[in-house]
mmCIF file of C-alpha atoms in Angstrom:
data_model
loop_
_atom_site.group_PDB
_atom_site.id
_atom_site.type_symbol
_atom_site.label_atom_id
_atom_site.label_comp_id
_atom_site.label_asym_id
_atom_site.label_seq_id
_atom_site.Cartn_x
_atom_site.Cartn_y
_atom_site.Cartn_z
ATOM 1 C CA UNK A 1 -9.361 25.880 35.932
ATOM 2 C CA UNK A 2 -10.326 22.620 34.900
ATOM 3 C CA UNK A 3 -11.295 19.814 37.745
ATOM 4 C CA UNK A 4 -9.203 16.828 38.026
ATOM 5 C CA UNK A 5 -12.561 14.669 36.859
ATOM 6 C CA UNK A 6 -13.178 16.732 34.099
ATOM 7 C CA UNK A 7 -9.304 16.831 33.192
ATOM 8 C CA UNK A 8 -9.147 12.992 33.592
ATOM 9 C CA UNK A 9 -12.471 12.340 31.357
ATOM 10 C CA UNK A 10 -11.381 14.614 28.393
ATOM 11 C CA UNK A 11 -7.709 12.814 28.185
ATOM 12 C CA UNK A 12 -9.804 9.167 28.253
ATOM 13 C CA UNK A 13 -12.172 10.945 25.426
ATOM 14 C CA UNK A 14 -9.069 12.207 23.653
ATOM 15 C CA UNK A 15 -7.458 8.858 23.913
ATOM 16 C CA UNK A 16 -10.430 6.956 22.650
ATOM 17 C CA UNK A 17 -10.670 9.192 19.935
ATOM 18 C CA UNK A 18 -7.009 9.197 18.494
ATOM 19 C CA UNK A 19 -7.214 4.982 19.188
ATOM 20 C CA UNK A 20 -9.754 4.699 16.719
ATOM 21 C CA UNK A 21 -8.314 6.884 14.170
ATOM 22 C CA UNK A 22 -4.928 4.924 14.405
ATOM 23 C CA UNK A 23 -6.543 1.577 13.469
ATOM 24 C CA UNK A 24 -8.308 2.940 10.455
ATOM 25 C CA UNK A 25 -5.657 2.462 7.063
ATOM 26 C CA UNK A 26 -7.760 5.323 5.748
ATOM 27 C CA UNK A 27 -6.595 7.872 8.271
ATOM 28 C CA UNK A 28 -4.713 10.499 6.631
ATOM 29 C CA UNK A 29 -0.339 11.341 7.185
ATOM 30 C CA UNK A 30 -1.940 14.952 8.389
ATOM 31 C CA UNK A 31 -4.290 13.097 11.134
ATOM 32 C CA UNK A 32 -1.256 11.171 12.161
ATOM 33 C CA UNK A 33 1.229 13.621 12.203
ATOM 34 C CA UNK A 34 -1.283 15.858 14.879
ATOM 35 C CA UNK A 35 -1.895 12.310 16.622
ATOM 36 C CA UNK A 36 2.161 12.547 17.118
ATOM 37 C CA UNK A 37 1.610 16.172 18.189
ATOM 38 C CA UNK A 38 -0.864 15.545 20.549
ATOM 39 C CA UNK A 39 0.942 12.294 22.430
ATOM 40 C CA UNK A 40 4.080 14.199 22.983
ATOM 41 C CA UNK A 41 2.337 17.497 24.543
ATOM 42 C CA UNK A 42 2.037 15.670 28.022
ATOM 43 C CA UNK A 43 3.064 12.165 29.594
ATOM 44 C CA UNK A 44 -0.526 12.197 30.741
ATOM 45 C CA UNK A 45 -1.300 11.918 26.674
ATOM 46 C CA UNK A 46 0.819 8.856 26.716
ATOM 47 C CA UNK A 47 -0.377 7.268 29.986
ATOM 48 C CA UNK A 48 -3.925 7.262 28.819
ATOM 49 C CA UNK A 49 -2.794 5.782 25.434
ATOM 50 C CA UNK A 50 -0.978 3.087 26.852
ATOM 51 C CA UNK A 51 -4.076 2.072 29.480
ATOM 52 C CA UNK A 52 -6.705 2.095 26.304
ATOM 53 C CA UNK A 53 -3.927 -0.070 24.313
ATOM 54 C CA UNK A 54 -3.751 -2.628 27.635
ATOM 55 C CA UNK A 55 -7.327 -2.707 27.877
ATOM 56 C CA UNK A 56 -7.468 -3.425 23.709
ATOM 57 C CA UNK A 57 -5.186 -6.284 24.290
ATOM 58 C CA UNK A 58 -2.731 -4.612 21.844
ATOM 59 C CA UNK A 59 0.131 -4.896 24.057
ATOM 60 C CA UNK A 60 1.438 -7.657 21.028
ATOM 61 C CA UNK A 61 5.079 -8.625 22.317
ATOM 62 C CA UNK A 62 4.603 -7.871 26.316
ATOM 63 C CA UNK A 63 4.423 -9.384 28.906
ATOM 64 C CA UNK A 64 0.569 -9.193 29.963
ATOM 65 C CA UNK A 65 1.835 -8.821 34.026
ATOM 66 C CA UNK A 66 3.656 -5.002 32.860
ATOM 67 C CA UNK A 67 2.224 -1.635 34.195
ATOM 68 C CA UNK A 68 1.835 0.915 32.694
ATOM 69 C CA UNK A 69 3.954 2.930 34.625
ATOM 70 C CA UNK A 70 6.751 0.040 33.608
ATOM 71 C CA UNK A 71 6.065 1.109 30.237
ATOM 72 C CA UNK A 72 6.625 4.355 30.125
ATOM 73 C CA UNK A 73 10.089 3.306 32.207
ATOM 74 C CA UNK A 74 10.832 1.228 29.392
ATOM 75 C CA UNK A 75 9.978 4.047 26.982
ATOM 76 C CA UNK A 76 12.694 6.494 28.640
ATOM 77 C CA UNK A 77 15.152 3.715 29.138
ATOM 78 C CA UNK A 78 17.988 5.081 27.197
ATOM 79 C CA UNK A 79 19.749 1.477 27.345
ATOM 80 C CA UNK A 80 16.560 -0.235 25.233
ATOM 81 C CA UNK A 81 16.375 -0.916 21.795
ATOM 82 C CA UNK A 82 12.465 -0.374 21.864
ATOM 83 C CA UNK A 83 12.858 3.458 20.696
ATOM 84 C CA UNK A 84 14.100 4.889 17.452
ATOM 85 C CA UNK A 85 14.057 8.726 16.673
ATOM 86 C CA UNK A 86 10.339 8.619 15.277
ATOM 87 C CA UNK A 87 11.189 11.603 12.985
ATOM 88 C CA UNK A 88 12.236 8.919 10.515
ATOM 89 C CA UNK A 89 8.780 7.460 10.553
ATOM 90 C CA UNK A 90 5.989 10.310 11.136
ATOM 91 C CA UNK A 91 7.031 13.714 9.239
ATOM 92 C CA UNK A 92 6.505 16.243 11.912
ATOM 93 C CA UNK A 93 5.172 19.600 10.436
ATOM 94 C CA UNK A 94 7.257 22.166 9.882
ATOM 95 C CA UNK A 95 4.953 24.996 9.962
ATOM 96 C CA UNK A 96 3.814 24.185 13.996
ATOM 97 C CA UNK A 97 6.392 26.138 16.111
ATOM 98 C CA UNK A 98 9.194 24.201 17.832
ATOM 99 C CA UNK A 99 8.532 22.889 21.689
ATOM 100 C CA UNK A 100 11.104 23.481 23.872
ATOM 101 C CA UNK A 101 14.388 21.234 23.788
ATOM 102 C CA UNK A 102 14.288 20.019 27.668
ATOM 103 C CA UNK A 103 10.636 19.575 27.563
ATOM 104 C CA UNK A 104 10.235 17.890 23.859
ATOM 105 C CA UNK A 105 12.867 15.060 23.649
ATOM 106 C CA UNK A 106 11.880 12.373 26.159
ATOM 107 C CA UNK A 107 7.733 12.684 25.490
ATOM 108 C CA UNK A 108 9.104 12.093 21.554
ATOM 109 C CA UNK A 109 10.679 9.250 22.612
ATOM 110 C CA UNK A 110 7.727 8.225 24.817
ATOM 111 C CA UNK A 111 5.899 8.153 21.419
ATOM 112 C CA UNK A 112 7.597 6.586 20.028
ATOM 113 C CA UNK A 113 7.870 3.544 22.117
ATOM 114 C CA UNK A 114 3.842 3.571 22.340
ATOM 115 C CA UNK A 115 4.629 2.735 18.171
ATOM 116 C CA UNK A 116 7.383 0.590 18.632
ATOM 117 C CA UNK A 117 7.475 -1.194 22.382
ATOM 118 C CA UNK A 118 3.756 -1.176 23.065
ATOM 119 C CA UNK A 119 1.975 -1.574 19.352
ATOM 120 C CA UNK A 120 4.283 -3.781 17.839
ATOM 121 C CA UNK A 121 7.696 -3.643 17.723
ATOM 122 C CA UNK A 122 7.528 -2.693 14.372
ATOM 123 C CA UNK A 123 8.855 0.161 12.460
ATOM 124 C CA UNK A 124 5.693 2.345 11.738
ATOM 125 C CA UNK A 125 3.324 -0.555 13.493
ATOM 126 C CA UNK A 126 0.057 1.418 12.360
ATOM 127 C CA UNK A 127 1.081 0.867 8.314
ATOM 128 C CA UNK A 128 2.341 -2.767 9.210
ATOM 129 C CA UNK A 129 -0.717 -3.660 10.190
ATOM 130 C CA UNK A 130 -2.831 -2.744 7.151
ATOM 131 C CA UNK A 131 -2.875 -4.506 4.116
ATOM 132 C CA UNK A 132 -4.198 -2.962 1.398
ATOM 133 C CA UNK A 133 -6.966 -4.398 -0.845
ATOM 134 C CA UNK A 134 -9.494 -4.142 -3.221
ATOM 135 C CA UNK A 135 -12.014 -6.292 -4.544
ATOM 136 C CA UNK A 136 -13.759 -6.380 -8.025
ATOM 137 C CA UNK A 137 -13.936 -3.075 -9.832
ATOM 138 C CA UNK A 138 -12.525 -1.554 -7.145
ATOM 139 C CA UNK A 139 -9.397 1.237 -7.221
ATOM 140 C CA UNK A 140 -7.787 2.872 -4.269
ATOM 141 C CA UNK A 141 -5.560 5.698 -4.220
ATOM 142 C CA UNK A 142 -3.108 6.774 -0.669
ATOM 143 C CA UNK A 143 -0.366 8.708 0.194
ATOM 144 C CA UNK A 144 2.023 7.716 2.608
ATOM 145 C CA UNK A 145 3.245 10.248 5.551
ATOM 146 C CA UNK A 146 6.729 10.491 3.505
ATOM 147 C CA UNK A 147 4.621 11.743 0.264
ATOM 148 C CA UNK A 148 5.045 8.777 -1.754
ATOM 149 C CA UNK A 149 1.494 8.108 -3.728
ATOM 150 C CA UNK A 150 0.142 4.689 -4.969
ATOM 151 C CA UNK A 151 -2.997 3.757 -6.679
ATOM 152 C CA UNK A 152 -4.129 0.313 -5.877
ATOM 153 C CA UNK A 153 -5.783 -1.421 -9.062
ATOM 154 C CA UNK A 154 -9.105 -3.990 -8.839
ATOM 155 C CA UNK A 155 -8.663 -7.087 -7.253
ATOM 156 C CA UNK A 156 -5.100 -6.423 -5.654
ATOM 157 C CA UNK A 157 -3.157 -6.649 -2.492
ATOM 158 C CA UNK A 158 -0.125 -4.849 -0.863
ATOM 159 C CA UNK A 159 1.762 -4.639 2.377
ATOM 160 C CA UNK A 160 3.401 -1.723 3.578
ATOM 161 C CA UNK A 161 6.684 -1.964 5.709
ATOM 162 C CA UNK A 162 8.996 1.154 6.560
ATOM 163 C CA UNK A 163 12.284 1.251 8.387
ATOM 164 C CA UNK A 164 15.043 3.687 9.080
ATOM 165 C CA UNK A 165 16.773 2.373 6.230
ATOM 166 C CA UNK A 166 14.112 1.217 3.511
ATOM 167 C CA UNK A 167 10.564 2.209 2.420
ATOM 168 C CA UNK A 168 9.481 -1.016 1.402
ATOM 169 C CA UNK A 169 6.252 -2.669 -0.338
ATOM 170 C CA UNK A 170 5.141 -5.967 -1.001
ATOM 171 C CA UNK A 171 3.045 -6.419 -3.988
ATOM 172 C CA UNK A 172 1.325 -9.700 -3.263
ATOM 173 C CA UNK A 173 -1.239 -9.377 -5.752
ATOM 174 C CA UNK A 174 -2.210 -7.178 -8.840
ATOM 175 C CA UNK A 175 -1.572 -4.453 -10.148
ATOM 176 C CA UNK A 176 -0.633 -0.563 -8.707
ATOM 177 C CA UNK A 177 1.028 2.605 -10.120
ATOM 178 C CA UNK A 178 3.666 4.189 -7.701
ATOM 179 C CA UNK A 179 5.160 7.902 -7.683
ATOM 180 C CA UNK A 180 7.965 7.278 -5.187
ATOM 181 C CA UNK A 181 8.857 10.561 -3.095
ATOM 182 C CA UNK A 182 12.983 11.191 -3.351
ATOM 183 C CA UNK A 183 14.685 10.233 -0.307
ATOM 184 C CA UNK A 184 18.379 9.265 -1.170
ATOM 185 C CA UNK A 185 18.526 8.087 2.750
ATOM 186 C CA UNK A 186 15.879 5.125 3.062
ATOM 187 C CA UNK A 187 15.046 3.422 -0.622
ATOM 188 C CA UNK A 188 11.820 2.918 -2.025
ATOM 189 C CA UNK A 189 11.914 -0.971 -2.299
ATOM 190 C CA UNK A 190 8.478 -2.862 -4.163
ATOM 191 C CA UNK A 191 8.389 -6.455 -3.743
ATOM 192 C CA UNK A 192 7.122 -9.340 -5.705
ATOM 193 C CA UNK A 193 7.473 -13.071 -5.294
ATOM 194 C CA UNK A 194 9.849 -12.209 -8.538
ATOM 195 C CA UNK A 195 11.485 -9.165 -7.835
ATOM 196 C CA UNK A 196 12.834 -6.152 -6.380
ATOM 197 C CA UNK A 197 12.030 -2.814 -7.602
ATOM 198 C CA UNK A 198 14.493 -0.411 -6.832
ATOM 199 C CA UNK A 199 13.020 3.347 -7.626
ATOM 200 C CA UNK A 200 15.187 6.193 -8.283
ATOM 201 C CA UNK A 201 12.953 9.276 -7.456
ATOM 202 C CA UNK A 202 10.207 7.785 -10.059
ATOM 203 C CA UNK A 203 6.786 7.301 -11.213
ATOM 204 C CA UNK A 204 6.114 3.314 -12.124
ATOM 205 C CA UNK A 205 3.857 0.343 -13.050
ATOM 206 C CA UNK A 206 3.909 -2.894 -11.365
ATOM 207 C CA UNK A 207 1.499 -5.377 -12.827
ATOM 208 C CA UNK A 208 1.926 -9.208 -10.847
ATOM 209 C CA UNK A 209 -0.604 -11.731 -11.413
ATOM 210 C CA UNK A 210 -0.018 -15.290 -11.876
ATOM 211 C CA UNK A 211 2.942 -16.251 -13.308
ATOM 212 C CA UNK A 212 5.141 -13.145 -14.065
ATOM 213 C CA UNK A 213 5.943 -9.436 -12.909
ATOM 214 C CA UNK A 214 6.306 -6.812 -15.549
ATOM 215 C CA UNK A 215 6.985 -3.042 -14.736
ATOM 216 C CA UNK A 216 6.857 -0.100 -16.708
ATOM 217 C CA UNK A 217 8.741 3.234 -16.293
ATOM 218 C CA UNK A 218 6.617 6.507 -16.903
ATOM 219 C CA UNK A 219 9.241 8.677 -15.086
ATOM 220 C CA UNK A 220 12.760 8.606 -13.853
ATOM 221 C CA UNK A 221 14.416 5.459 -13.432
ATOM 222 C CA UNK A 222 14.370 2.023 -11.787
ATOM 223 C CA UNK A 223 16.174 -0.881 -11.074
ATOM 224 C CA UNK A 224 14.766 -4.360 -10.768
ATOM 225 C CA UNK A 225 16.524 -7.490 -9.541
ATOM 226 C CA UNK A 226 14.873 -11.013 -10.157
ATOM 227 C CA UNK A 227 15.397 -12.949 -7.061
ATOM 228 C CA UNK A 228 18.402 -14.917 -8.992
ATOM 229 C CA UNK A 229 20.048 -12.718 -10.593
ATOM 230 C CA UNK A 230 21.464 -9.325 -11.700
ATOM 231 C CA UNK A 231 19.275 -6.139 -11.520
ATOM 232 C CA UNK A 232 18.513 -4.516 -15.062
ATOM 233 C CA UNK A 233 18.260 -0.415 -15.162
ATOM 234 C CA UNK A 234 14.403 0.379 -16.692
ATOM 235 C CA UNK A 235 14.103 4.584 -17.678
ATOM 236 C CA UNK A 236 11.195 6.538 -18.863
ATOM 237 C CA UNK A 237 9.429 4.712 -21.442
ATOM 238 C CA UNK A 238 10.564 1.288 -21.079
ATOM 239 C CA UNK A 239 9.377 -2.073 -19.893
ATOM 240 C CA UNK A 240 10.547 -5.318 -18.401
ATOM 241 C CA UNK A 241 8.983 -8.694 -17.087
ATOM 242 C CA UNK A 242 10.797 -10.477 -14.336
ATOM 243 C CA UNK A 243 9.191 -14.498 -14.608
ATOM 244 C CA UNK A 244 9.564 -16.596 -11.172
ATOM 245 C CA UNK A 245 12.811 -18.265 -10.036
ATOM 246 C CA UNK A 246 14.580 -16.152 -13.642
ATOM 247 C CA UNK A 247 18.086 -17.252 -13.591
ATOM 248 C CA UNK A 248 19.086 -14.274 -16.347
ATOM 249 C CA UNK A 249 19.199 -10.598 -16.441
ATOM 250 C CA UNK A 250 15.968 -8.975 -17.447
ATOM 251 C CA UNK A 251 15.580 -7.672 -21.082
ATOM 252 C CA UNK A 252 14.256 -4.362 -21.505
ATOM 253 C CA UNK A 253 12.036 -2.955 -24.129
ATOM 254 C CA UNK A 254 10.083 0.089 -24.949
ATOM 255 C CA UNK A 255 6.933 0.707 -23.605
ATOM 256 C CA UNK A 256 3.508 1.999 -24.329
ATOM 257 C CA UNK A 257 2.793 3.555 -21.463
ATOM 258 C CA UNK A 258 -0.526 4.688 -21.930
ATOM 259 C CA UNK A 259 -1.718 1.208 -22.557
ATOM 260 C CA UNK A 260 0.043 -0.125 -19.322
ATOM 261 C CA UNK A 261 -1.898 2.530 -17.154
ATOM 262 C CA UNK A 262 -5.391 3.047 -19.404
ATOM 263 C CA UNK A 263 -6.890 1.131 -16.059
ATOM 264 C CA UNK A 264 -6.648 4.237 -14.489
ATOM 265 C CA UNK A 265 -9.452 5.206 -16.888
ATOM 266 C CA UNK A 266 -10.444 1.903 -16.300
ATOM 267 C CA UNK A 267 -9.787 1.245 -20.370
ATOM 268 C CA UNK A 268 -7.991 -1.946 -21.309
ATOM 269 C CA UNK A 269 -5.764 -1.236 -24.514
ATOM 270 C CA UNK A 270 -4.065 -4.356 -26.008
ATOM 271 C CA UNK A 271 -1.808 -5.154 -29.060
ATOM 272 C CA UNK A 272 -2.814 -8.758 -29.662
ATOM 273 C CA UNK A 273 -3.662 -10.681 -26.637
ATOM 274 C CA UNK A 274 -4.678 -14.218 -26.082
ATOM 275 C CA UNK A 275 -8.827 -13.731 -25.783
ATOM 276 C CA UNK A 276 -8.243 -16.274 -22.247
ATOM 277 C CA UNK A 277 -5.956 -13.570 -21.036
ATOM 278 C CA UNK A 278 -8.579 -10.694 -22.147
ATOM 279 C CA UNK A 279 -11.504 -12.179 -20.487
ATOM 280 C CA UNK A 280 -9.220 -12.514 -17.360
ATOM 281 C CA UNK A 281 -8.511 -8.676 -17.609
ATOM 282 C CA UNK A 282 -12.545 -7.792 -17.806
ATOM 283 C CA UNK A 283 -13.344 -10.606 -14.950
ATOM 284 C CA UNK A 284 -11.225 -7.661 -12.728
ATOM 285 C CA UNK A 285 -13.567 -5.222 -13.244
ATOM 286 C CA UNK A 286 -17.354 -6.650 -13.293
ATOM 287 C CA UNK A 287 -19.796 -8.731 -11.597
ATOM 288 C CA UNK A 288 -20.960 -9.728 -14.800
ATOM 289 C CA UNK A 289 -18.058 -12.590 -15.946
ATOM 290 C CA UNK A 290 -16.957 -13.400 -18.915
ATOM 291 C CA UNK A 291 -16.517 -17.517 -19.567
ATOM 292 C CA UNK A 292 -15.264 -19.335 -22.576
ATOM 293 C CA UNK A 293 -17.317 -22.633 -23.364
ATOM 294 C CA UNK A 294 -14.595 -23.274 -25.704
ATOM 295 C CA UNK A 295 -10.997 -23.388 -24.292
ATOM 296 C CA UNK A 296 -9.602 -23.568 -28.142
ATOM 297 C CA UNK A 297 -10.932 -19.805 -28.204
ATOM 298 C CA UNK A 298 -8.808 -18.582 -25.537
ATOM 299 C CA UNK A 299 -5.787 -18.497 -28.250
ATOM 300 C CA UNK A 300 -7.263 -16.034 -30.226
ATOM 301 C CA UNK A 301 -5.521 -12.918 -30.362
ATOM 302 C CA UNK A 302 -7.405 -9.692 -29.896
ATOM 303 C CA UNK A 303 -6.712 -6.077 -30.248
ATOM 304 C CA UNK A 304 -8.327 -2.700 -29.504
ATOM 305 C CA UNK A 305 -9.429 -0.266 -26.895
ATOM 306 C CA UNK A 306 -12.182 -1.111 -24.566
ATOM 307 C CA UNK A 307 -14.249 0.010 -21.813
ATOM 308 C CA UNK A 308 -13.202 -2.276 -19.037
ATOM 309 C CA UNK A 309 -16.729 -1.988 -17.267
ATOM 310 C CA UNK A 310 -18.348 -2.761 -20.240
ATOM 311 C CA UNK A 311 -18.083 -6.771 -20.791
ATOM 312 C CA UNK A 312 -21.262 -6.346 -23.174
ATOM 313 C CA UNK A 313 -20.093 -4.201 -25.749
ATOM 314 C CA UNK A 314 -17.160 -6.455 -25.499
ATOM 315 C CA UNK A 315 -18.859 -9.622 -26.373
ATOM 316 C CA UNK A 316 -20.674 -7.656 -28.884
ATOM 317 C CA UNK A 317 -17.121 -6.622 -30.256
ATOM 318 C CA UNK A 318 -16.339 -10.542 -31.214
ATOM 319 C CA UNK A 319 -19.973 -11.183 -32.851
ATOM 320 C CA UNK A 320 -18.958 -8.419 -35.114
ATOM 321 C CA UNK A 321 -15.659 -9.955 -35.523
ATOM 322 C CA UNK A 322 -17.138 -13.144 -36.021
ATOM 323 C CA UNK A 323 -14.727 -14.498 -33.327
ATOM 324 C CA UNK A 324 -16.872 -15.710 -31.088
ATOM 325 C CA UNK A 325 -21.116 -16.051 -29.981
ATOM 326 C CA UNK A 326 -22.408 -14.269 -27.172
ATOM 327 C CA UNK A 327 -24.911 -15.758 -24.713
ATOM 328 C CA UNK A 328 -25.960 -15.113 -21.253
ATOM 329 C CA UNK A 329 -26.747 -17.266 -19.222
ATOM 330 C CA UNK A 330 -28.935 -17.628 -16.181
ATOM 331 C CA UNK A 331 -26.504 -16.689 -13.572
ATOM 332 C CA UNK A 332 -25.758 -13.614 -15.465
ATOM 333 C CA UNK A 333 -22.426 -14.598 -17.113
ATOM 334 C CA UNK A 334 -21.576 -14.092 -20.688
ATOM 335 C CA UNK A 335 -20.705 -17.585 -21.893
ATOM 336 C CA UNK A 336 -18.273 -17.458 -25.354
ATOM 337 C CA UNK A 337 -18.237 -20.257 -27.975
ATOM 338 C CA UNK A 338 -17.266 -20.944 -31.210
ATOM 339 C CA UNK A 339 -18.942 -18.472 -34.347
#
């Protein structure tokens, strides 16, 4: 058998091990669904959790004078609020064999409250605390532990916040694709400072930057609610832009999908487009920037399919055109003026 020393130093390795994984947004739903596993196999699991969180100073929302052993009583105290069936957060496999009833159901809750009463008070506290961002150039792609999937494009931001009742994101900034996973119980909510997009079991783009948000279906259905008014049904195909503070229903349109995700491919595909608005697009994607010396230029509309890590052929592209003359300049940008 195993010595109380050596028994004592593999649950503080084990503990160290899982804390570190938990604070890492990059951690896979598999990694956390075996962290769940592992913290409800023993209360000694949970006890070692909760002493590495005290000595982390993540006890957010505690009083700093608890013990541990006062929260673990809080944990199984059937009368608190701080512990919610954490089934509806983590999926639990389905392929690991069942633990016994009588032995199972307090060490879940016990897990749950090291989520909920000592990380947080949050629902899922681990996803709450990451924000998700990316700088120039940059694309992300992550699935969530319910199966949902979203690709993150350059120079974006999102919050993730899930409850019992809602699966909800907040798109601060940018631009991401979502394929919602169906779950007729808890909605799959994104947020803008414009909007509320409602999926329906669906695959969608959500592009927000400055001034407006427009979405575009490319399965399934949606609904999406300006902030001041009355939500408008978008299907497979179609389009809509929510502006800020819109009093009226949003219109909807067809869409060309393949344009509105090409930035997956990292290819921007425009109709006719302000050049200002172009050059704003490329800035997402490349160190080397794009600047108009002439501000008349920026209402010139442009067309065509380009490589958007390519701001040189670009430029080149408008010489050709005789729209504009290319010159760089000693800080490497690509300075735009009049032909």
């Amino acid at each position: 058998g195993e010595s109380m020393n050596t028994y004592k130093d593999r649950m503080v390795d084990e503990a160290s091990e899982w804390f570190a994984l938990m604070q890492d947004p990059e951690t896979p739903a598999k990694e956390r669904e075996d962290f769940v596993q592992w913290l409800g196999a023993t209360a000694d699991h949970v006890r070692e959790y909760l002493t590495l969180a005290a000595l982390r100073n993540d006890l957010k929302g505690l009083k700093s004078s608890q013990t541990i052993d006062e929260l673990i009583a809080l944990a199984k105290d059937p009368r608190g609020d701080n512990v919610v069936p954490l089934s509806a957060f983590i999926p639990l496999s389905r392929s690991q064999p069942p633990r016994r009833e009588f032995n199972r159901r307090p060490l879940v809750a016990l897990a749950a409250a090291v989520f909920f009463a000592v990380i947080g008070f949050s629902a899922w506290g681990y996803l709450n605390r990451n924000t998700y961002t990316t700088g120039i150039g940059e694309q992300k792609s992550f699935t969530l532990p319910d199966g949902s999937l979203i690709t993150l494009n350059a120079v974006s931001r999102l919050k993730i916040h899930y409850t019992e009742k809602y699966r909800d994101i907040r798109l601060e900034n940018g631009e991401a694709l979502f394929e919602a996973a169906k779950d007729p119980s808890r909605p799959f909510r994104v947020m803008t400072e414009d909007a509320v997009i409602q999926a329906i079991g669906t695959r969608f783009n959500v592009y927000h930057r400055e001034a407006d948000t427009t979405v575009s279906v490319l399965e399934g259905a949606i609904d999406v609610r300006p902030t001041d008014s009355q939500p408008s049904r978008v299907t497979q195909g179609q389009r809509t832009s929510v502006a800020p503070k819109q009093k009226a229903k949003p219109a909807v349109t067809a869409a060309n999908t393949e344009a509105d995700i090409a930035w997956r491919q990292r290819r921007l595909i425009f109709d006719s487009r302000p050049l200002k608005k172009v050059i704003e697009e490329f800035n997402l994607y490349n160190e080397t920037r794009l600047e108009l010396a002439d501000p008349s230029l920026g209402e010139l509309q442009v067309g065509g399919n380009f490589n958007a890590n390519d701001p040189k052929s670009f430029a080149l592209f408008l010489e050709k055109a005789n729209l504009a003359r290319a010159q760089k300049d000693g800080d490497g940008a690509i300075t735009l003026t009049a032909p």
